[in-house]
Amino acid sequence: MHSGNFKVAYKTIRESRWQSSLTMFGIVVGIVSVVTIVSLGQGIKKQIIGEIKSVGSDLITVRAGKGVKRDTNGNIQKINPDFVYGFGSGTLNDRDVAIVEGSAGVKDATPIRLLNGSVIADGREYADGFVLGTNPSLPNLLQQKIEYGSYFSTGETARQVAVIGKTVAEQLFQENVPLGQVITIRGQDYIVRGVFEKFTSNPLGQGIDLNQAIFVPAPSLKEIAGTAAPVIRVLARPQNPNNAGNLASQISNSIKESHGGQDDTTVLLQSENLQVTSSVLDKLTGFIAAIAAISLVVGGIGIMNIMLVSVSERTREIGVRKAVGATNRQIRNQFMAEAIVLSVLGGVIGIFASFVVNFLIKVTTDLSPVITWPVVVIAAVVSISVGIIFGTIPAIKAARKDPIDALRVGN
Amino acid sequence: MPIISIKDVSKLYGFGDATTVALDEVSIDVEAGEFVAVMGPSGSGKSTLMNIIGLLDRPTHGEYMLSNRYVSKLRSNQRAKMRRDKIGFVFQSFNLLPKLTVLDNVALPLMYRGVSTVKRLQRAEDVLDRVGLKDRQYFMPKALSGGQVQRAAIARALVGDPQIIIADEPTGNLDSASSLIVMELLSELHRTGNTIIMVTHNPEITRYADRVVYMHDGCIVHDQRTPVGEVPALAKKAMYVYPRKTEEDDLAGVSAMMDFRPEKPSTKKRKAKAQAKRRKAAKAKRSADA
């Protein structure tokens, strides 16, 4: 295509400023929505991954059910999205806990027992929370600090003491000091002896807010709730962080062996957890971006519309150009160039506007979108292809006009 | 060897009862360096003939040889290239592109030849100098008078050194003073060896031509050579025989040309219909003769 085409196209577009800017607006909106949504997704992903990383990448999580498919090298091939959100279904048993705790090279390990249901304190009921039974090593495993009081120690595992999350403390005791207060769980009184600092991450899974949890010693919870408080996770940390992978596969094999060779548990490293979570987030972002991309198609149709109008408005010009010797291809290229200039201009403005929108989001909300280069490149490529795709039909229409008819128009 | 050689060229529009014969087996040869004026009433087929000579259209039947090449069967792209290299158009309504400067307008045909920007603007400037518009080259067409615009249009027709210049009523939209200037320009081009074919309604301006062709109902009814500077007697008569163009004529011409023009019948169908019509006509003629 001749570079002169683009000059002429730019000139023509400038001459019909209103029409062109409205057309470009369609593309701009499309690009902005796609780029913004993808960058929001990237920002959220970055945030979540940061949180997961804060727990330490050598944390090993054992859970029931088969959530990932591994290839022969042990790398994750496929991930069940159910594995990312919530507690999941299926439980582990005491024998599994014993295997993890007894594995060579494990520094700390704890089962997580879950008891759903409301707790009562001061005659006030708190129904949003859940009770988790753990070993004293939990704060170490999650690398989480206690704000007031302390976590229960090894000697207290049979006693009825509780450590509560920040939200629980605020909801149940409001401005009162929670330490020393009594919480009733299934008719049993537990004395609050500690309050966690605010959890900034969700190490047990997305959607599980540990700020709403009441932590009690696992043996005592087992005593009052029995099988109603099943083991939903076993957490472990290796003595040597570099050995985490080996330890994970060792634990996995031992459990498999004790289950009679059936591979019905999943042992994930925190680093793999990261992979699982980011894959699900990517899918989600992709899905929403695809919806946003519809607006790009609409923008493209806008371009096609304006080009069709332009072709019929300029029939006479086409006639003159053909009379002085323009071939069909030269006419087609001229109109294609116009469509491409329109969409590229729209794309450039759109990318620029995305950065502005991005900045505004950062300033006005607590989200932190991240614009990555691939997104910008894809947006640029998309806008050019929109121009080519939707410019083709009008351009072909223009090229096929009969010069005699075209010259007669408006005569 | 004539530069244009047209033999039994017919152009038919429409089919069935609505078939219009715009050109009826016209034959004409034009030598290089001739200035041919084509006269005739509206709807007589002048424009159709010009369109075919100018390679904007294809004849339905017949042969057209342009500078030793058969061109009647060329495809539209090949015709576009021939137009670009061999033919310059001057229109009644000037047809400069309003959004380009005069210079850019004049340089336009060279753009389609792939001449570099600098070269084509230089060439355009030279040609504008020749038509006396060098000082107007950066004006937009709407800033020029009608006569100046038409001179710019002639410059555009000249810029590619065409073998033929086709002028379709070049003075039709001009006052007599501007007409004079434009005609003097065309006449000068003729003197310097250009071949010009011009359609006109005005017998006065046939004085610039050295050959006058009269058309009626799609046929050439008279073809005479005249010395330059003289208005042939028939042209003077034609002023009265053929009324000057009125709005009514315009409408009649348009309806003859356009209203019956179908969308696009397939060539096969068109040919078959035309043949049938010709056979019918021949039969009618025979019976009339008998």
mmCIF file of N, CA, C and O in Angstrom, chain B residues 171-203:
data_model
loop_
_atom_site.group_PDB
_atom_site.id
_atom_site.type_symbol
_atom_site.label_atom_id
_atom_site.label_comp_id
_atom_site.label_asym_id
_atom_site.label_seq_id
_atom_site.Cartn_x
_atom_site.Cartn_y
_atom_site.Cartn_z
ATOM 1 N N THR B 171 -16.960 23.672 -22.327
ATOM 2 C CA THR B 171 -17.389 25.050 -22.084
ATOM 3 C C THR B 171 -18.838 25.117 -21.616
ATOM 4 O O THR B 171 -19.394 26.195 -21.481
ATOM 5 N N GLY B 172 -19.422 23.956 -21.388
ATOM 6 C CA GLY B 172 -20.861 23.896 -21.081
ATOM 7 C C GLY B 172 -21.247 24.677 -19.845
ATOM 8 O O GLY B 172 -22.356 25.197 -19.756
ATOM 9 N N ASN B 173 -20.347 24.750 -18.853
ATOM 10 C CA ASN B 173 -20.677 25.454 -17.619
ATOM 11 C C ASN B 173 -19.962 26.797 -17.507
ATOM 12 O O ASN B 173 -19.832 27.334 -16.427
ATOM 13 N N LEU B 174 -19.490 27.323 -18.643
ATOM 14 C CA LEU B 174 -18.682 28.539 -18.572
ATOM 15 C C LEU B 174 -19.358 29.691 -19.303
ATOM 16 O O LEU B 174 -20.111 29.484 -20.261
ATOM 17 N N ASP B 175 -19.060 30.902 -18.859
ATOM 18 C CA ASP B 175 -19.533 32.067 -19.619
ATOM 19 C C ASP B 175 -18.677 32.205 -20.868
ATOM 20 O O ASP B 175 -17.659 31.534 -21.020
ATOM 21 N N SER B 176 -19.078 33.116 -21.763
ATOM 22 C CA SER B 176 -18.427 33.116 -23.072
ATOM 23 C C SER B 176 -16.977 33.566 -22.972
ATOM 24 O O SER B 176 -16.121 33.058 -23.696
ATOM 25 N N ALA B 177 -16.660 34.470 -22.059
ATOM 26 C CA ALA B 177 -15.271 34.921 -21.938
ATOM 27 C C ALA B 177 -14.380 33.756 -21.501
ATOM 28 O O ALA B 177 -13.331 33.490 -22.095
ATOM 29 N N SER B 178 -14.829 33.042 -20.478
ATOM 30 C CA SER B 178 -14.053 31.889 -20.001
ATOM 31 C C SER B 178 -13.989 30.820 -21.083
ATOM 32 O O SER B 178 -12.948 30.184 -21.274
ATOM 33 N N SER B 179 -15.111 30.643 -21.793
ATOM 34 C CA SER B 179 -15.142 29.651 -22.867
ATOM 35 C C SER B 179 -14.052 29.952 -23.869
ATOM 36 O O SER B 179 -13.330 29.050 -24.314
ATOM 37 N N LEU B 180 -13.930 31.219 -24.195
ATOM 38 C CA LEU B 180 -12.945 31.630 -25.189
ATOM 39 C C LEU B 180 -11.543 31.233 -24.735
ATOM 40 O O LEU B 180 -10.774 30.629 -25.484
ATOM 41 N N ILE B 181 -11.242 31.528 -23.474
ATOM 42 C CA ILE B 181 -9.900 31.222 -22.964
ATOM 43 C C ILE B 181 -9.653 29.724 -23.005
ATOM 44 O O ILE B 181 -8.597 29.250 -23.465
ATOM 45 N N VAL B 182 -10.655 28.963 -22.550
ATOM 46 C CA VAL B 182 -10.498 27.510 -22.514
ATOM 47 C C VAL B 182 -10.321 26.971 -23.925
ATOM 48 O O VAL B 182 -9.455 26.122 -24.184
ATOM 49 N N MET B 183 -11.135 27.486 -24.860
ATOM 50 C CA MET B 183 -11.044 26.977 -26.229
ATOM 51 C C MET B 183 -9.717 27.352 -26.872
ATOM 52 O O MET B 183 -9.130 26.558 -27.612
ATOM 53 N N GLU B 184 -9.241 28.563 -26.575
ATOM 54 C CA GLU B 184 -7.933 28.951 -27.120
ATOM 55 C C GLU B 184 -6.848 28.007 -26.607
ATOM 56 O O GLU B 184 -5.941 27.617 -27.334
ATOM 57 N N LEU B 185 -7.007 27.633 -25.332
ATOM 58 C CA LEU B 185 -6.034 26.705 -24.746
ATOM 59 C C LEU B 185 -6.071 25.354 -25.458
ATOM 60 O O LEU B 185 -5.035 24.802 -25.845
ATOM 61 N N LEU B 186 -7.300 24.857 -25.664
ATOM 62 C CA LEU B 186 -7.425 23.558 -26.341
ATOM 63 C C LEU B 186 -6.871 23.660 -27.756
ATOM 64 O O LEU B 186 -6.206 22.743 -28.254
ATOM 65 N N SER B 187 -7.148 24.790 -28.383
ATOM 66 C CA SER B 187 -6.693 24.989 -29.744
ATOM 67 C C SER B 187 -5.162 24.980 -29.799
ATOM 68 O O SER B 187 -4.560 24.403 -30.707
ATOM 69 N N GLU B 188 -4.570 25.612 -28.791
ATOM 70 C CA GLU B 188 -3.104 25.638 -28.760
ATOM 71 C C GLU B 188 -2.555 24.222 -28.579
ATOM 72 O O GLU B 188 -1.561 23.827 -29.195
ATOM 73 N N LEU B 189 -3.238 23.456 -27.718
ATOM 74 C CA LEU B 189 -2.819 22.062 -27.530
ATOM 75 C C LEU B 189 -2.894 21.321 -28.851
ATOM 76 O O LEU B 189 -2.032 20.506 -29.182
ATOM 77 N N HIS B 190 -3.942 21.605 -29.607
ATOM 78 C CA HIS B 190 -4.118 20.957 -30.910
ATOM 79 C C HIS B 190 -2.964 21.321 -31.829
ATOM 80 O O HIS B 190 -2.386 20.472 -32.494
ATOM 81 N N ARG B 191 -2.621 22.609 -31.812
ATOM 82 C CA ARG B 191 -1.523 23.059 -32.677
ATOM 83 C C ARG B 191 -0.214 22.370 -32.310
ATOM 84 O O ARG B 191 0.615 22.102 -33.164
ATOM 85 N N THR B 192 -0.031 22.080 -31.016
ATOM 86 C CA THR B 192 1.227 21.433 -30.616
ATOM 87 C C THR B 192 1.161 19.922 -30.775
ATOM 88 O O THR B 192 2.024 19.207 -30.282
ATOM 89 N N GLY B 193 0.108 19.438 -31.455
ATOM 90 C CA GLY B 193 0.116 18.044 -31.874
ATOM 91 C C GLY B 193 -0.744 17.097 -31.061
ATOM 92 O O GLY B 193 -0.703 15.893 -31.256
ATOM 93 N N ASN B 194 -1.523 17.620 -30.110
ATOM 94 C CA ASN B 194 -2.378 16.727 -29.323
ATOM 95 C C ASN B 194 -3.620 16.329 -30.112
ATOM 96 O O ASN B 194 -4.130 17.091 -30.934
ATOM 97 N N THR B 195 -4.075 15.137 -29.841
ATOM 98 C CA THR B 195 -5.325 14.670 -30.426
ATOM 99 C C THR B 195 -6.445 15.003 -29.448
ATOM 100 O O THR B 195 -6.362 14.645 -28.273
ATOM 101 N N ILE B 196 -7.466 15.701 -29.921
ATOM 102 C CA ILE B 196 -8.547 16.112 -29.022
ATOM 103 C C ILE B 196 -9.872 15.674 -29.615
ATOM 104 O O ILE B 196 -10.120 15.846 -30.814
ATOM 105 N N ILE B 197 -10.691 15.087 -28.769
ATOM 106 C CA ILE B 197 -12.059 14.776 -29.172
ATOM 107 C C ILE B 197 -12.964 15.523 -28.214
ATOM 108 O O ILE B 197 -12.836 15.380 -26.988
ATOM 109 N N MET B 198 -13.848 16.345 -28.760
ATOM 110 C CA MET B 198 -14.633 17.227 -27.910
ATOM 111 C C MET B 198 -16.106 17.118 -28.272
ATOM 112 O O MET B 198 -16.482 17.168 -29.445
ATOM 113 N N VAL B 199 -16.918 16.947 -27.255
ATOM 114 C CA VAL B 199 -18.363 16.973 -27.453
ATOM 115 C C VAL B 199 -18.825 18.404 -27.225
ATOM 116 O O VAL B 199 -18.353 19.064 -26.290
ATOM 117 N N THR B 200 -19.693 18.884 -28.064
ATOM 118 C CA THR B 200 -20.208 20.228 -27.802
ATOM 119 C C THR B 200 -21.624 20.395 -28.335
ATOM 120 O O THR B 200 -22.058 19.697 -29.251
ATOM 121 N N HIS B 201 -22.339 21.311 -27.722
ATOM 122 C CA HIS B 201 -23.650 21.698 -28.223
ATOM 123 C C HIS B 201 -23.570 23.013 -28.974
ATOM 124 O O HIS B 201 -24.494 23.421 -29.632
ATOM 125 N N ASN B 202 -22.448 23.690 -28.763
ATOM 126 C CA ASN B 202 -22.334 25.047 -29.258
ATOM 127 C C ASN B 202 -21.638 25.048 -30.611
ATOM 128 O O ASN B 202 -20.454 24.767 -30.716
ATOM 129 N N PRO B 203 -22.363 25.378 -31.705
ATOM 130 C CA PRO B 203 -21.758 25.339 -33.035
ATOM 131 C C PRO B 203 -20.596 26.326 -33.161
ATOM 132 O O PRO B 203 -19.643 26.063 -33.897
#
